[in-house]
Short mmCIF file of C-alpha atoms in Angstrom, two decimals:
data_model
loop_
_atom_site.label_atom_id
_atom_site.label_comp_id
_atom_site.label_asym_id
_atom_site.label_seq_id
_atom_site.Cartn_x
_atom_site.Cartn_y
_atom_site.Cartn_z
CA MET A 1 -5.25 6.41 41.58
CA SER A 2 -7.19 8.23 38.91
CA THR A 3 -8.40 5.80 36.29
CA SER A 4 -8.77 8.65 33.78
CA ASP A 5 -5.06 9.57 33.77
CA PRO A 6 -3.52 7.79 30.75
CA SER A 7 -0.01 7.90 32.23
CA LYS A 8 -1.19 6.17 35.41
CA LEU A 9 -3.05 3.60 33.34
CA ILE A 10 0.17 2.81 31.49
CA SER A 11 2.09 2.53 34.74
CA LYS A 12 -0.49 0.16 36.19
CA ALA A 13 -0.55 -1.94 33.02
CA ASP A 14 3.24 -2.17 32.93
CA LYS A 15 3.25 -3.52 36.49
CA LEU A 16 0.74 -6.20 35.51
CA THR A 17 3.05 -7.49 32.77
CA LYS A 18 6.24 -7.64 34.84
CA LEU A 19 7.12 -10.71 36.86
CA SER A 20 8.25 -10.36 40.45
CA LEU A 21 8.56 -12.35 43.66
CA THR A 22 4.83 -11.83 44.23
CA ARG A 23 3.72 -12.01 40.57
CA TRP A 24 4.70 -15.22 38.83
CA SER A 25 2.67 -14.70 35.66
CA ALA A 26 1.82 -11.64 33.61
CA ASP A 27 -1.81 -10.50 33.56
CA TRP A 28 -1.95 -9.54 29.88
CA LYS A 29 -5.74 -9.53 29.80
CA SER A 30 -6.08 -6.77 32.39
CA ALA A 31 -3.00 -4.93 31.15
CA THR A 32 -4.20 -4.83 27.56
CA VAL A 33 -7.49 -3.22 28.58
CA LEU A 34 -5.52 -0.54 30.43
CA TYR A 35 -3.18 0.03 27.47
CA GLU A 36 -6.20 0.47 25.20
CA GLN A 37 -7.80 2.96 27.57
CA ALA A 38 -4.53 4.87 27.88
CA ALA A 39 -4.02 4.93 24.10
CA ASN A 40 -7.47 6.41 23.53
CA GLY A 41 -6.94 8.92 26.34
CA PHE A 42 -3.62 10.10 24.94
CA ARG A 43 -5.11 10.32 21.45
CA VAL A 44 -8.02 12.46 22.66
CA ALA A 45 -5.50 14.71 24.41
CA ARG A 46 -3.55 14.91 21.12
CA ASN A 47 -0.45 13.47 22.76
CA TYR A 48 0.29 11.43 19.68
CA GLU A 49 3.71 10.14 20.72
CA LYS A 50 2.43 8.57 23.93
CA ALA A 51 -0.75 7.38 22.20
CA LYS A 52 1.40 5.64 19.58
CA LEU A 53 3.45 3.88 22.25
CA ALA A 54 0.29 2.85 24.11
CA PHE A 55 -1.23 1.37 20.95
CA GLU A 56 2.00 -0.56 20.36
CA LYS A 57 1.70 -2.04 23.84
CA ALA A 58 -1.99 -2.76 23.33
CA SER A 59 -1.10 -4.56 20.10
CA GLN A 60 1.52 -6.60 21.90
CA GLY A 61 -1.04 -7.44 24.54
CA GLN A 62 -3.54 -8.70 22.00
CA GLU A 63 -0.82 -10.83 20.44
CA MET A 64 -0.08 -12.33 23.84
CA LEU A 65 -3.80 -13.06 24.15
CA SER A 66 -3.74 -14.83 20.76
CA SER A 67 -5.91 -12.19 19.09
CA PRO A 68 -3.97 -11.16 15.96
CA TRP A 69 -6.97 -9.32 14.47
CA ASP A 70 -7.21 -6.89 17.40
CA ALA A 71 -3.43 -6.67 17.50
CA ALA A 72 -3.44 -5.64 13.83
CA LYS A 73 -6.09 -2.99 14.46
CA HIS A 74 -4.02 -1.45 17.25
CA MET A 75 -0.89 -1.57 15.10
CA GLU A 76 -2.74 0.33 12.36
CA SER A 77 -3.73 2.95 14.93
CA ALA A 78 -0.06 3.25 15.94
CA ALA A 79 0.88 3.61 12.26
CA ALA A 80 -1.67 6.39 11.72
CA LEU A 81 -0.20 8.27 14.68
CA ALA A 82 3.32 7.74 13.37
CA LYS A 83 2.12 9.37 10.15
CA GLU A 84 0.88 12.38 12.13
CA LEU A 85 4.32 12.57 13.74
CA ARG A 86 5.97 12.21 10.32
CA ASN A 87 7.96 9.24 11.57
CA TRP A 88 8.14 7.52 8.22
CA ALA A 89 10.28 4.57 9.30
CA GLU A 90 7.68 3.64 11.91
CA VAL A 91 4.87 4.11 9.39
CA ILE A 92 6.49 1.44 7.23
CA ASP A 93 7.24 -0.90 10.13
CA PHE A 94 3.80 -0.60 11.76
CA TYR A 95 1.76 -1.06 8.60
CA ARG A 96 3.91 -4.05 7.62
CA LYS A 97 3.41 -5.55 11.06
CA ALA A 98 -0.34 -4.96 10.82
CA SER A 99 -0.36 -6.69 7.43
CA GLU A 100 1.49 -9.68 8.85
CA LEU A 101 -0.99 -9.94 11.72
CA TYR A 102 -3.94 -9.86 9.32
CA MET A 103 -2.31 -12.65 7.33
CA GLN A 104 -2.12 -14.68 10.54
CA CYS A 105 -5.92 -14.40 10.55
CA ASP A 106 -5.98 -15.56 6.92
CA ARG A 107 -7.39 -12.19 5.86
CA PRO A 108 -5.46 -11.11 2.74
CA GLN A 109 -7.75 -8.18 1.88
CA PRO A 110 -7.14 -6.25 5.14
CA ALA A 111 -3.48 -7.28 4.93
CA SER A 112 -3.23 -5.68 1.50
CA ASP A 113 -5.22 -2.65 2.64
CA ALA A 114 -2.79 -2.04 5.50
CA LEU A 115 0.16 -1.91 3.10
CA ALA A 116 -1.81 0.37 0.77
CA LYS A 117 -2.50 2.79 3.65
CA GLY A 118 1.21 2.90 4.36
CA ALA A 119 1.97 3.49 0.70
CA ARG A 120 -0.46 6.41 0.47
CA ALA A 121 1.08 7.95 3.58
CA LEU A 122 4.56 7.75 2.05
CA GLU A 123 3.92 8.88 -1.53
CA ASP A 124 5.34 12.37 -1.04
CA ALA A 125 7.95 11.71 1.65
CA LEU A 126 9.38 8.36 0.51
CA PRO A 127 7.98 7.55 -2.95
CA ASP A 128 10.27 4.56 -3.56
CA ASP A 129 9.12 2.95 -0.32
CA ALA A 130 5.53 3.76 -1.25
CA ILE A 131 5.96 1.89 -4.53
CA GLN A 132 7.35 -1.13 -2.70
CA LEU A 133 4.38 -1.17 -0.34
CA TYR A 134 1.95 -0.86 -3.26
CA THR A 135 3.77 -3.71 -5.02
CA ASP A 136 3.63 -5.95 -1.95
CA ALA A 137 -0.05 -5.11 -1.48
CA CYS A 138 -0.71 -6.21 -5.07
CA VAL A 139 1.21 -9.45 -4.56
CA ILE A 140 -0.96 -10.39 -1.58
CA LEU A 141 -4.11 -10.03 -3.68
CA GLU A 142 -2.54 -11.75 -6.70
CA ASP A 143 -1.58 -14.72 -4.55
CA ASP A 144 -5.16 -14.87 -3.29
CA GLY A 145 -6.55 -14.82 -6.82
CA LYS A 146 -8.22 -11.44 -6.27
CA GLU A 147 -6.42 -9.37 -8.88
CA GLN A 148 -9.52 -7.25 -9.53
CA MET A 149 -9.28 -5.87 -5.99
CA ALA A 150 -5.79 -4.60 -6.83
CA PHE A 151 -6.61 -2.48 -9.88
CA ASP A 152 -6.50 0.81 -7.96
CA LEU A 153 -3.20 -0.23 -6.38
CA TYR A 154 -1.61 -0.85 -9.79
CA ARG A 155 -2.78 2.60 -10.89
CA ALA A 156 -1.52 4.26 -7.72
CA ALA A 157 1.94 2.72 -8.09
CA THR A 158 2.02 3.77 -11.74
CA SER A 159 1.20 7.33 -10.75
CA VAL A 160 4.13 7.44 -8.33
CA TYR A 161 6.46 6.03 -10.98
CA VAL A 162 5.36 8.75 -13.40
CA LYS A 163 5.96 11.47 -10.79
CA LEU A 164 9.47 10.07 -10.35
CA GLU A 165 9.87 10.10 -14.14
CA LYS A 166 10.50 6.36 -14.11
CA TYR A 167 8.49 5.83 -17.24
CA THR A 168 9.72 2.33 -18.11
CA ASP A 169 8.71 1.12 -14.66
CA ALA A 170 5.37 2.90 -14.97
CA ALA A 171 4.64 1.21 -18.29
CA ALA A 172 5.68 -2.17 -16.89
CA PHE A 173 3.24 -1.77 -14.00
CA LEU A 174 0.46 -0.88 -16.42
CA LEU A 175 1.20 -4.04 -18.37
CA ARG A 176 1.01 -5.92 -15.08
CA LEU A 177 -2.41 -4.37 -14.56
CA GLY A 178 -3.37 -5.52 -18.04
CA LEU A 179 -2.36 -9.09 -17.22
CA ALA A 180 -4.33 -9.00 -13.97
CA ALA A 181 -7.38 -7.64 -15.81
CA ASP A 182 -7.05 -10.43 -18.37
CA LYS A 183 -7.23 -13.02 -15.58
CA CYS A 184 -10.40 -11.35 -14.32
CA ASN A 185 -11.95 -11.06 -17.79
CA ALA A 186 -12.06 -7.29 -17.22
CA ARG A 187 -11.55 -6.49 -20.90
CA ASN A 188 -12.15 -2.74 -20.70
CA SER A 189 -9.62 -2.31 -17.88
CA GLN A 190 -7.20 -4.56 -19.72
CA CYS A 191 -7.34 -2.53 -22.93
CA LYS A 192 -7.13 0.78 -21.08
CA ALA A 193 -4.01 -0.45 -19.29
CA TYR A 194 -2.32 -1.40 -22.58
CA LEU A 195 -3.23 1.94 -24.14
CA SER A 196 -1.94 3.77 -21.08
CA ALA A 197 1.37 1.91 -21.27
CA ILE A 198 1.81 2.97 -24.89
CA ILE A 199 0.98 6.57 -23.98
CA VAL A 200 3.56 6.52 -21.18
CA TYR A 201 6.25 5.42 -23.64
CA LEU A 202 5.23 8.17 -26.05
CA TYR A 203 5.28 10.72 -23.22
CA ALA A 204 8.85 9.59 -22.52
CA HIS A 205 9.61 10.07 -26.25
CA ASP A 206 10.48 6.40 -26.60
CA LEU A 207 8.80 5.64 -29.91
CA LYS A 208 10.64 2.34 -30.34
CA GLN A 209 9.31 0.95 -27.05
CA ALA A 210 5.85 2.38 -27.71
CA GLU A 211 5.70 0.56 -31.05
CA LYS A 212 7.01 -2.66 -29.50
CA CYS A 213 4.43 -2.40 -26.73
CA TYR A 214 1.68 -1.82 -29.28
CA ASN A 215 2.77 -4.79 -31.38
CA ASP A 216 3.04 -7.08 -28.35
CA CYS A 217 -0.34 -6.05 -26.99
CA SER A 218 -1.92 -6.44 -30.42
CA GLN A 219 -1.14 -10.15 -30.20
CA ILE A 220 -3.91 -10.30 -27.61
CA ASP A 221 -7.34 -10.67 -29.21
CA ALA A 222 -9.12 -8.54 -26.63
CA PHE A 223 -6.89 -5.57 -27.44
CA LEU A 224 -6.60 -6.16 -31.16
CA GLY A 225 -10.27 -5.43 -31.88
CA SER A 226 -10.72 -2.72 -29.27
CA ASP A 227 -11.32 1.02 -29.46
CA GLN A 228 -8.16 1.42 -27.39
CA ASN A 229 -6.15 -0.35 -30.08
CA ARG A 230 -7.46 1.99 -32.75
CA CYS A 231 -6.69 4.97 -30.53
CA ALA A 232 -3.15 3.72 -29.94
CA SER A 233 -2.64 3.20 -33.67
CA LYS A 234 -3.70 6.77 -34.40
CA LEU A 235 -1.50 8.15 -31.65
CA LEU A 236 1.52 6.26 -32.96
CA SER A 237 0.85 7.47 -36.51
CA ALA A 238 0.44 11.07 -35.36
CA TYR A 239 3.59 10.88 -33.23
CA THR A 240 5.57 9.39 -36.12
CA GLU A 241 4.39 12.09 -38.55
CA ASP A 242 5.14 14.83 -36.05
CA HIS A 243 8.59 13.35 -35.43
CA LYS A 244 9.31 13.30 -39.19
CA ALA A 245 8.11 16.89 -39.55
CA CYS A 246 10.37 18.03 -36.74
CA LYS A 247 13.34 16.34 -38.39
CA LYS A 248 12.62 18.12 -41.67
CA VAL A 249 12.44 21.50 -39.94
CA ALA A 250 15.67 20.76 -38.13
#
């Protein structure tokens, strides 16, 4: 039997995991090595479908061997291949599974990163699912008290909301970023987030919400004395004057 043939490696590994009259226990250690070799072989040959399936089996093998970290790595590899195959449902499932496995290792940062990778893969194809993955990735870091590591995720989710023209949701996520920045004493990021939320409301032509957002944020000392506050004030004044002028012309 050729040990370089990925299909034969899979077949041999499968036999090692099946019980029979002569095999009373599965040899997951040997089988997992074969699944890993087969997965890499299929990937090199650009047979992404079979490589994906082999990485799934390798991940299962590592789980059986009580190695969730390696299982998570293989699941991420399967997810990346599912992305190449444009199998979006599997992209979601595999990255979520990888995240869960990382959490079993008590590693929230890689767990969040796995969800973020899935979100980036889905932004164009399934933007609503991408937002959910970004949100869940943020929650993992928030729960771990590492909000500062989530700043880019807040911004990425906001960007998707804006593309979907869900401006209220976009502004709400920016305010969430502002709150996270406040917890981290990241004053500049906090003030930029509040200014951005006000701008989003103005872009949506919702002056009432923009003014309310400005007034609410101005209750926070860090924003009240900031350059971003002064910029927001000028923008609101300019928008109000322009709105009045348009009414007069009309």
